[in-house]
Amino acid sequence: MKRYRWKIGFRTCIPTTARGSVIGNTIRPDRIERDIECIAACNDSTPDLGYSRPTFSEAWAAARDYVIEQASLAGAKSRIDAAGNVHIRPDRRTWEEPLWLSGSHLDSVPSGGKFDGVSGVVMPLELLRARIDPPLELVIFAEEEGTTFGMGLLGSRAWVGRVGRDDLARLTNRHGESYLEAGARYGVDPDRLDTERIDASRYRGFLELHPEQGLGLWNDNQAVAAVGTINGRRQYRIEVEGRGNHAGSTRMADRRDPVAAAAHVIAGIEVIGRDLSEGCGHTVMTVGRIAVEPNAINVIASRVGLSVDFRSPDRALLEEGERRLKRLTEEIAVDRGLNISISSEDDQPPEPLDAELVRRLVEAAESLGVRLPTVASGALHDAAIIAPYLPTSMLFIASRDGISHHPDEYSRIEDIATATRIAAATLS
Ligand SMILES: [Zn+2]
């Protein structure tokens, strides 16, 4: 029943453009809106629970097929690389000639919104329809969010060679299938991974459009912004090892309670985050996951696991934060007579984006009468992975009330259209 519903939605969207025709020379918000709605109809969930497209699910594949089909109606060809990313170029362009690259992702967090990732895919799709043979390649990166296989940005990381066959064989989804196994149905091919990497000679640069996922632009009543830097991100796993025992018969003085120790660690992390954010407002530190063993009302726990997500555009602040985090856990461990270990799970440095491309975006916006401020990105995006290889920047569109990764996520169609016009004037 569930599958039927998105298939209906998917099908009704297809016949509205004529095969083989290049549709026009203007950017049309109505087409952008229809794309957003058609992709939203490719949903593993029910709309009242938001939008769910786990990577390599049927809903995800239907969304991908929709974009490939629409591009083909506009006269563009597609291919899928060894990591499962889709590449689309105008029929009359070769795969070798240097074009601009633009795109984002179609996978979502569970019960996410309609715009995250999707808006960055429909923007270049509209450019393929609005221009005749634009110097543009549309890319759909696989598994950006990290909620399906436990690690984000996998498609782009595999394309640049930062994760390999072994990593993709080790990472599994909730069905226990590895990325390679689940992706085999959708073009993933480990034998071609090493040879099908990004070739910088085929690209002039990369532009990703994305909702801001914060309050800045919406509160300033600003439609669009250029992104100058993407925050670095470090993630840690903290294990607090105490002594499990009976909650009734163990005197307070005899306890090695890891839950109480973890509470001190969490409170300390908030203090560190607040301190560091005074040096730079984009610096943030979050404990988002707690696992208590055995997690029972009448048992003093034996172990607590915590996750820490730490981001800043400033490398020195990332170093300082890591030092303080280690000192905090050492002090609490000594104080409470238990073991606290901390291990690094991810380390993505801050990524300054291409100043020349940002300048071109600002100029193009000016020529259209749009003021384009430059901002930093708090969230990590595929653009951060591509930036070391190609001149890269991003366009942010405003997110209503800063809400993202939630069914209420909303961005204005006219803001996507404005960003698309800026991109059209820049990527020529
Ligand atoms: Zn996204």
Short mmCIF file of C-alpha atoms and ligand atoms in Angstrom, two decimals:
data_model
loop_
_atom_site.label_atom_id
_atom_site.label_comp_id
_atom_site.label_asym_id
_atom_site.label_seq_id
_atom_site.Cartn_x
_atom_site.Cartn_y
_atom_site.Cartn_z
CA MET A 1 0.00 0.00 0.00
CA LYS A 2 2.77 2.39 1.03
CA ARG A 3 4.80 1.63 -2.07
CA TYR A 4 1.75 2.12 -4.27
CA ARG A 5 1.20 5.65 -3.02
CA TRP A 6 4.56 7.08 -4.05
CA LYS A 7 4.47 5.23 -7.34
CA ILE A 8 1.18 6.95 -8.14
CA GLY A 9 2.68 10.30 -7.20
CA PHE A 10 5.78 9.54 -9.22
CA ARG A 11 3.86 8.55 -12.36
CA THR A 12 1.51 11.49 -12.40
CA CYS A 13 4.52 13.78 -12.52
CA ILE A 14 6.18 12.31 -15.56
CA PRO A 15 4.11 13.21 -18.64
CA THR A 16 4.18 16.98 -18.20
CA THR A 17 7.18 17.62 -20.47
CA ALA A 18 7.59 16.47 -24.04
CA ARG A 19 10.34 13.98 -24.76
CA GLY A 20 13.38 15.39 -26.47
CA SER A 21 12.32 19.00 -26.36
CA VAL A 22 14.36 21.69 -24.70
CA ILE A 23 11.69 23.48 -22.84
CA GLY A 24 12.60 27.10 -22.88
CA ASN A 25 15.01 29.78 -21.95
CA THR A 26 13.55 30.96 -18.68
CA ILE A 27 13.79 29.61 -15.16
CA ARG A 28 10.31 28.56 -14.08
CA PRO A 29 9.34 28.37 -10.40
CA ASP A 30 6.32 26.19 -11.27
CA ARG A 31 8.61 23.47 -12.64
CA ILE A 32 10.85 23.71 -9.57
CA GLU A 33 7.82 23.36 -7.31
CA ARG A 34 6.54 20.37 -9.26
CA ASP A 35 9.97 18.69 -8.94
CA ILE A 36 9.98 19.22 -5.17
CA GLU A 37 6.47 17.73 -4.88
CA CYS A 38 7.22 14.76 -7.17
CA ILE A 39 10.37 13.91 -5.23
CA ALA A 40 8.45 14.33 -1.94
CA ALA A 41 5.97 11.74 -3.26
CA CYS A 42 8.87 9.24 -3.35
CA ASN A 43 8.53 8.52 0.34
CA ASP A 44 9.15 5.46 2.51
CA SER A 45 7.08 7.08 5.25
CA THR A 46 3.60 8.60 5.32
CA PRO A 47 3.47 12.39 4.77
CA ASP A 48 2.13 13.04 8.28
CA LEU A 49 5.41 11.57 9.55
CA GLY A 50 7.54 13.55 7.11
CA TYR A 51 9.74 12.33 4.30
CA SER A 52 12.02 9.30 4.48
CA ARG A 53 14.35 8.22 1.71
CA PRO A 54 17.09 5.97 3.09
CA THR A 55 19.90 5.43 0.58
CA PHE A 56 19.26 2.39 -1.67
CA SER A 57 15.58 2.18 -0.62
CA GLU A 58 12.85 1.99 -3.28
CA ALA A 59 11.69 5.52 -2.47
CA TRP A 60 15.24 6.84 -2.88
CA ALA A 61 15.61 4.99 -6.20
CA ALA A 62 12.26 6.36 -7.43
CA ALA A 63 13.38 9.92 -6.65
CA ARG A 64 16.65 9.30 -8.49
CA ASP A 65 14.78 7.82 -11.48
CA TYR A 66 12.48 10.85 -11.53
CA VAL A 67 15.45 13.24 -11.89
CA ILE A 68 17.12 11.06 -14.54
CA GLU A 69 13.82 10.91 -16.48
CA GLN A 70 13.19 14.66 -16.29
CA ALA A 71 16.77 15.37 -17.40
CA SER A 72 16.42 12.96 -20.29
CA LEU A 73 13.21 14.75 -21.39
CA ALA A 74 15.31 17.92 -21.46
CA GLY A 75 17.92 16.27 -23.68
CA ALA A 76 20.48 15.05 -21.15
CA LYS A 77 22.21 11.70 -20.67
CA SER A 78 23.12 10.04 -17.37
CA ARG A 79 25.56 7.54 -15.93
CA ILE A 80 26.05 6.05 -12.48
CA ASP A 81 29.58 5.89 -11.06
CA ALA A 82 31.06 3.03 -9.05
CA ALA A 83 30.01 4.61 -5.73
CA GLY A 84 26.36 5.01 -6.81
CA ASN A 85 26.45 8.74 -7.59
CA VAL A 86 24.47 9.87 -10.65
CA HIS A 87 26.07 12.16 -13.26
CA ILE A 88 23.96 13.90 -15.89
CA ARG A 89 25.22 15.98 -18.84
CA PRO A 90 23.49 17.53 -21.87
CA ASP A 91 23.44 15.00 -24.74
CA ARG A 92 25.57 17.25 -26.89
CA ARG A 93 28.35 17.58 -24.29
CA THR A 94 31.03 14.89 -23.97
CA TRP A 95 31.91 13.31 -20.59
CA GLU A 96 35.47 14.61 -20.97
CA GLU A 97 35.02 18.34 -21.66
CA PRO A 98 35.36 20.58 -18.61
CA LEU A 99 31.90 21.61 -17.34
CA TRP A 100 30.56 23.11 -14.13
CA LEU A 101 29.42 20.53 -11.59
CA SER A 102 26.31 21.18 -9.50
CA GLY A 103 24.11 18.99 -7.33
CA SER A 104 23.42 17.63 -3.87
CA HIS A 105 21.63 14.58 -2.44
CA LEU A 106 18.20 12.89 -2.45
CA ASP A 107 18.60 10.65 0.63
CA SER A 108 16.99 12.00 3.80
CA VAL A 109 17.12 11.53 7.54
CA PRO A 110 14.14 9.49 8.87
CA SER A 111 11.05 11.74 8.95
CA GLY A 112 12.91 14.65 7.39
CA GLY A 113 11.66 17.52 5.23
CA LYS A 114 11.06 18.15 1.54
CA PHE A 115 13.93 20.55 0.84
CA ASP A 116 17.18 19.25 2.37
CA GLY A 117 19.30 18.00 -0.52
CA VAL A 118 16.37 18.01 -2.94
CA SER A 119 16.53 21.76 -3.62
CA GLY A 120 20.20 21.39 -4.59
CA VAL A 121 19.30 18.70 -7.14
CA VAL A 122 16.30 20.46 -8.71
CA MET A 123 18.30 23.69 -9.16
CA PRO A 124 20.71 22.22 -11.78
CA LEU A 125 17.81 20.14 -13.19
CA GLU A 126 15.96 23.40 -13.91
CA LEU A 127 19.15 24.83 -15.48
CA LEU A 128 19.30 21.82 -17.82
CA ARG A 129 15.72 22.59 -18.89
CA ALA A 130 16.02 26.38 -19.05
CA ARG A 131 19.21 26.60 -21.09
CA ILE A 132 20.22 24.89 -24.33
CA ASP A 133 23.17 22.55 -23.66
CA PRO A 134 24.44 24.46 -20.61
CA PRO A 135 28.09 23.82 -19.63
CA LEU A 136 26.79 21.87 -16.66
CA GLU A 137 26.92 18.40 -15.10
CA LEU A 138 24.25 17.56 -12.53
CA VAL A 139 25.41 15.24 -9.75
CA ILE A 140 23.30 13.33 -7.21
CA PHE A 141 25.55 12.16 -4.39
CA ALA A 142 24.58 8.92 -2.63
CA GLU A 143 24.23 8.68 1.18
CA GLU A 144 24.94 12.22 2.31
CA GLU A 145 23.06 12.17 5.61
CA GLY A 146 24.83 9.23 7.26
CA THR A 147 21.66 7.85 8.88
CA THR A 148 21.46 4.79 6.62
CA PHE A 149 25.05 3.48 6.88
CA GLY A 150 26.31 5.29 9.95
CA MET A 151 28.71 7.57 8.09
CA GLY A 152 27.80 10.69 6.14
CA LEU A 153 28.96 11.99 2.75
CA LEU A 154 29.76 8.44 1.61
CA GLY A 155 29.03 8.94 -2.11
CA SER A 156 31.23 12.02 -2.41
CA ARG A 157 33.93 10.58 -0.14
CA ALA A 158 34.10 7.42 -2.24
CA TRP A 159 34.21 9.47 -5.47
CA VAL A 160 37.27 11.43 -4.28
CA GLY A 161 38.87 8.26 -2.84
CA ARG A 162 38.62 9.18 0.84
CA VAL A 163 36.73 5.97 1.62
CA GLY A 164 37.48 2.74 -0.20
CA ARG A 165 36.19 -0.72 -0.82
CA ASP A 166 36.97 -1.97 2.71
CA ASP A 167 35.06 0.88 4.38
CA LEU A 168 32.05 0.36 2.11
CA ALA A 169 32.10 -3.38 2.83
CA ARG A 170 32.18 -2.73 6.60
CA LEU A 171 29.41 -0.09 6.88
CA THR A 172 25.97 -1.68 7.14
CA ASN A 173 22.34 -0.53 7.12
CA ARG A 174 19.63 -1.66 9.59
CA HIS A 175 19.03 -4.80 7.52
CA GLY A 176 22.67 -5.79 8.03
CA GLU A 177 23.53 -5.25 4.36
CA SER A 178 26.80 -3.49 3.57
CA TYR A 179 26.95 -0.41 1.34
CA LEU A 180 28.40 -2.60 -1.41
CA GLU A 181 25.68 -5.25 -1.06
CA ALA A 182 22.73 -2.85 -0.83
CA GLY A 183 24.17 -0.59 -3.54
CA ALA A 184 24.81 -3.38 -6.05
CA ARG A 185 21.17 -3.10 -7.18
CA TYR A 186 21.70 0.60 -7.94
CA GLY A 187 25.01 0.61 -9.81
CA VAL A 188 27.58 0.38 -6.99
CA ASP A 189 30.54 -1.62 -8.28
CA PRO A 190 33.60 -2.14 -6.03
CA ASP A 191 35.75 -3.26 -8.96
CA ARG A 192 35.49 0.16 -10.58
CA LEU A 193 35.93 2.23 -7.41
CA ASP A 194 39.64 2.84 -7.85
CA THR A 195 39.46 3.83 -11.51
CA GLU A 196 36.28 5.95 -11.45
CA ARG A 197 37.44 8.73 -9.20
CA ILE A 198 36.88 12.44 -9.69
CA ASP A 199 38.93 13.78 -12.63
CA ALA A 200 39.50 17.50 -12.02
CA SER A 201 40.30 18.12 -15.71
CA ARG A 202 36.63 17.47 -16.53
CA TYR A 203 35.30 20.22 -14.27
CA ARG A 204 35.49 23.99 -13.97
CA GLY A 205 34.19 24.02 -10.42
CA PHE A 206 31.41 22.84 -8.10
CA LEU A 207 28.37 24.73 -6.86
CA GLU A 208 25.94 23.24 -4.33
CA LEU A 209 22.64 24.86 -3.40
CA HIS A 210 21.29 23.94 0.04
CA PRO A 211 18.81 25.25 2.63
CA GLU A 212 20.72 27.11 5.36
CA GLN A 213 19.28 24.90 8.16
CA GLY A 214 19.66 27.82 10.57
CA LEU A 215 17.89 31.05 11.46
CA GLY A 216 20.28 33.63 9.98
CA LEU A 217 18.82 34.28 6.51
CA TRP A 218 15.17 33.81 7.51
CA ASN A 219 15.46 36.29 10.39
CA ASP A 220 17.30 38.80 8.17
CA ASN A 221 14.63 38.40 5.48
CA GLN A 222 17.42 37.47 3.09
CA ALA A 223 16.53 35.02 0.30
CA VAL A 224 19.96 33.73 -0.70
CA ALA A 225 23.60 33.87 0.49
CA ALA A 226 26.96 32.65 -0.78
CA VAL A 227 28.94 30.34 1.52
CA GLY A 228 32.57 31.31 2.17
CA THR A 229 33.58 28.55 4.65
CA ILE A 230 32.21 25.22 5.84
CA ASN A 231 32.69 24.42 9.52
CA GLY A 232 35.11 21.67 10.46
CA ARG A 233 33.60 18.81 12.46
CA ARG A 234 35.08 16.46 15.02
CA GLN A 235 33.06 13.63 16.50
CA TYR A 236 33.99 11.56 19.54
CA ARG A 237 32.75 8.59 21.46
CA ILE A 238 33.11 8.77 25.23
CA GLU A 239 32.84 5.60 27.34
CA VAL A 240 32.33 5.95 31.08
CA GLU A 241 33.02 2.67 32.87
CA GLY A 242 31.72 2.36 36.40
CA ARG A 243 30.77 -0.51 38.69
CA GLY A 244 27.30 -1.95 38.19
CA ASN A 245 25.47 -2.89 41.38
CA HIS A 246 22.17 -3.11 43.25
CA ALA A 247 20.45 0.29 43.57
CA GLY A 248 18.95 -0.61 46.95
CA SER A 249 21.80 -2.18 48.84
CA THR A 250 24.86 -0.21 47.66
CA ARG A 251 25.62 2.73 49.97
CA MET A 252 26.24 6.09 48.31
CA ALA A 253 29.85 6.15 49.51
CA ASP A 254 30.55 2.77 47.86
CA ARG A 255 29.35 3.66 44.39
CA ARG A 256 31.21 4.10 41.08
CA ASP A 257 28.17 5.37 39.21
CA PRO A 258 28.87 6.06 35.50
CA VAL A 259 25.51 7.82 34.97
CA ALA A 260 26.30 10.49 37.57
CA ALA A 261 29.82 10.85 36.10
CA ALA A 262 28.38 11.13 32.58
CA ALA A 263 26.05 13.89 33.79
CA HIS A 264 29.12 15.88 34.90
CA VAL A 265 30.82 15.23 31.57
CA ILE A 266 27.73 16.46 29.66
CA ALA A 267 27.40 19.60 31.76
CA GLY A 268 31.15 20.26 31.34
CA ILE A 269 30.87 19.88 27.56
CA GLU A 270 28.14 22.51 27.46
CA VAL A 271 30.40 24.91 29.40
CA ILE A 272 33.30 24.30 26.98
CA GLY A 273 30.99 24.84 23.98
CA ARG A 274 29.66 28.12 25.41
CA ASP A 275 33.18 29.36 26.23
CA LEU A 276 34.50 28.59 22.75
CA SER A 277 31.45 30.12 21.05
CA GLU A 278 32.50 33.45 22.53
CA GLY A 279 35.59 33.28 20.27
CA CYS A 280 33.42 32.41 17.26
CA GLY A 281 29.62 32.25 17.26
CA HIS A 282 29.61 29.34 14.80
CA THR A 283 31.41 27.06 17.28
CA VAL A 284 29.06 24.44 18.75
CA MET A 285 29.40 21.30 20.89
CA THR A 286 26.63 18.73 21.32
CA VAL A 287 26.02 15.49 23.21
CA GLY A 288 23.23 13.94 21.15
CA ARG A 289 23.29 10.27 22.09
CA ILE A 290 23.46 8.49 25.44
CA ALA A 291 23.53 4.73 25.90
CA VAL A 292 23.22 3.39 29.45
CA GLU A 293 23.96 -0.25 30.29
CA PRO A 294 21.89 -1.99 31.44
CA ASN A 295 19.44 0.97 31.59
CA ALA A 296 17.23 -0.32 34.42
CA ILE A 297 15.50 1.58 37.23
CA ASN A 298 16.87 -0.48 40.11
CA VAL A 299 20.42 -1.00 38.85
CA ILE A 300 23.48 1.23 39.20
CA ALA A 301 24.70 1.19 35.61
CA SER A 302 28.02 -0.37 34.65
CA ARG A 303 28.69 1.69 31.55
CA VAL A 304 27.55 4.84 29.72
CA GLY A 305 28.39 5.74 26.12
CA LEU A 306 28.12 9.36 24.94
CA SER A 307 28.51 10.93 21.51
CA VAL A 308 30.09 14.36 21.04
CA ASP A 309 29.64 16.42 17.89
CA PHE A 310 31.93 19.48 17.78
CA ARG A 311 32.04 22.05 14.97
CA SER A 312 33.86 25.28 14.23
CA PRO A 313 35.14 27.18 11.19
CA ASP A 314 38.34 27.86 13.19
CA ARG A 315 41.00 25.15 13.32
CA ALA A 316 42.61 26.61 16.47
CA LEU A 317 39.28 26.44 18.32
CA LEU A 318 38.84 22.80 17.25
CA GLU A 319 42.29 22.01 18.75
CA GLU A 320 41.54 23.95 21.92
CA GLY A 321 38.15 22.24 22.30
CA GLU A 322 39.68 18.79 21.93
CA ARG A 323 42.32 19.57 24.58
CA ARG A 324 39.67 20.80 27.01
CA LEU A 325 37.43 17.81 26.33
CA LYS A 326 40.27 15.41 27.19
CA ARG A 327 41.18 17.35 30.32
CA LEU A 328 37.53 17.37 31.45
CA THR A 329 37.16 13.59 31.13
CA GLU A 330 40.51 12.96 32.88
CA GLU A 331 39.56 15.16 35.83
CA ILE A 332 36.13 13.58 36.27
CA ALA A 333 37.62 10.07 36.00
CA VAL A 334 40.17 10.80 38.76
CA ASP A 335 37.62 12.60 40.92
CA ARG A 336 35.12 9.72 40.78
CA GLY A 337 37.53 6.78 40.65
CA LEU A 338 36.32 5.30 37.38
CA ASN A 339 37.54 4.95 33.80
CA ILE A 340 36.61 7.37 31.04
CA SER A 341 37.93 6.81 27.52
CA ILE A 342 37.53 9.13 24.58
CA SER A 343 38.01 8.13 20.95
CA SER A 344 37.79 10.13 17.74
CA GLU A 345 35.11 8.99 15.28
CA ASP A 346 35.38 11.68 12.60
CA ASP A 347 37.70 14.60 11.85
CA GLN A 348 36.70 16.86 9.00
CA PRO A 349 38.79 20.07 8.85
CA PRO A 350 37.18 23.49 8.22
CA GLU A 351 36.95 24.01 4.48
CA PRO A 352 37.48 27.51 3.10
CA LEU A 353 35.56 27.71 -0.19
CA ASP A 354 36.80 29.27 -3.42
CA ALA A 355 37.02 33.08 -3.10
CA GLU A 356 36.96 33.60 -6.88
CA LEU A 357 33.75 31.57 -7.31
CA VAL A 358 32.18 33.44 -4.38
CA ARG A 359 33.13 36.74 -6.09
CA ARG A 360 31.53 35.58 -9.35
CA LEU A 361 28.34 34.61 -7.51
CA VAL A 362 28.15 38.00 -5.80
CA GLU A 363 28.70 39.79 -9.13
CA ALA A 364 26.10 37.67 -10.91
CA ALA A 365 23.61 38.38 -8.11
CA GLU A 366 24.34 42.11 -8.36
CA SER A 367 23.63 42.05 -12.10
CA LEU A 368 20.21 40.60 -11.21
CA GLY A 369 19.62 43.22 -8.53
CA VAL A 370 20.03 40.72 -5.66
CA ARG A 371 22.24 41.48 -2.64
CA LEU A 372 24.26 38.36 -1.81
CA PRO A 373 25.96 38.28 1.62
CA THR A 374 28.68 35.70 2.37
CA VAL A 375 28.11 33.38 5.35
CA ALA A 376 29.71 30.30 7.00
CA SER A 377 28.01 26.90 6.92
CA GLY A 378 27.44 25.27 10.29
CA ALA A 379 26.43 21.95 8.73
CA LEU A 380 28.71 19.73 6.70
CA HIS A 381 27.90 19.20 3.02
CA ASP A 382 29.22 17.28 0.01
CA ALA A 383 30.77 20.62 -1.04
CA ALA A 384 33.29 20.23 1.83
CA ILE A 385 34.44 16.91 0.36
CA ILE A 386 34.71 18.28 -3.20
CA ALA A 387 36.38 21.60 -2.22
CA PRO A 388 39.98 20.24 -2.04
CA TYR A 389 39.64 19.02 -5.66
CA LEU A 390 37.59 21.68 -7.51
CA PRO A 391 36.98 25.43 -7.02
CA THR A 392 33.85 25.12 -4.87
CA SER A 393 31.19 27.28 -3.31
CA MET A 394 27.62 27.01 -2.10
CA LEU A 395 24.43 29.03 -2.25
CA PHE A 396 22.22 28.97 0.83
CA ILE A 397 18.50 29.62 0.68
CA ALA A 398 16.54 30.70 3.75
CA SER A 399 15.03 27.98 6.01
CA ARG A 400 11.74 29.02 7.65
CA ASP A 401 12.35 29.45 11.40
CA GLY A 402 15.69 27.68 10.91
CA ILE A 403 13.94 24.27 10.99
CA SER A 404 15.58 21.31 9.24
CA HIS A 405 15.69 17.48 9.48
CA HIS A 406 12.00 17.77 10.38
CA PRO A 407 8.71 17.47 8.42
CA ASP A 408 8.10 21.23 8.94
CA GLU A 409 11.25 22.12 7.01
CA TYR A 410 10.32 24.78 4.44
CA SER A 411 12.10 27.03 1.94
CA ARG A 412 10.41 29.40 -0.51
CA ILE A 413 10.22 28.21 -4.12
CA GLU A 414 10.94 31.76 -5.26
CA ASP A 415 14.22 31.69 -3.27
CA ILE A 416 15.26 28.51 -5.09
CA ALA A 417 14.34 30.22 -8.37
CA THR A 418 16.41 33.30 -7.43
CA ALA A 419 19.39 31.07 -6.58
CA THR A 420 18.90 29.24 -9.88
CA ARG A 421 19.02 32.56 -11.78
CA ILE A 422 22.23 33.50 -9.96
CA ALA A 423 23.69 30.09 -10.82
CA ALA A 424 22.64 30.49 -14.46
CA ALA A 425 24.44 33.83 -14.65
CA THR A 426 27.56 32.42 -12.90
CA LEU A 427 27.99 29.00 -14.49
CA SER A 428 28.42 30.09 -18.09
ZN ZN B 1 21.54 18.09 3.06
#
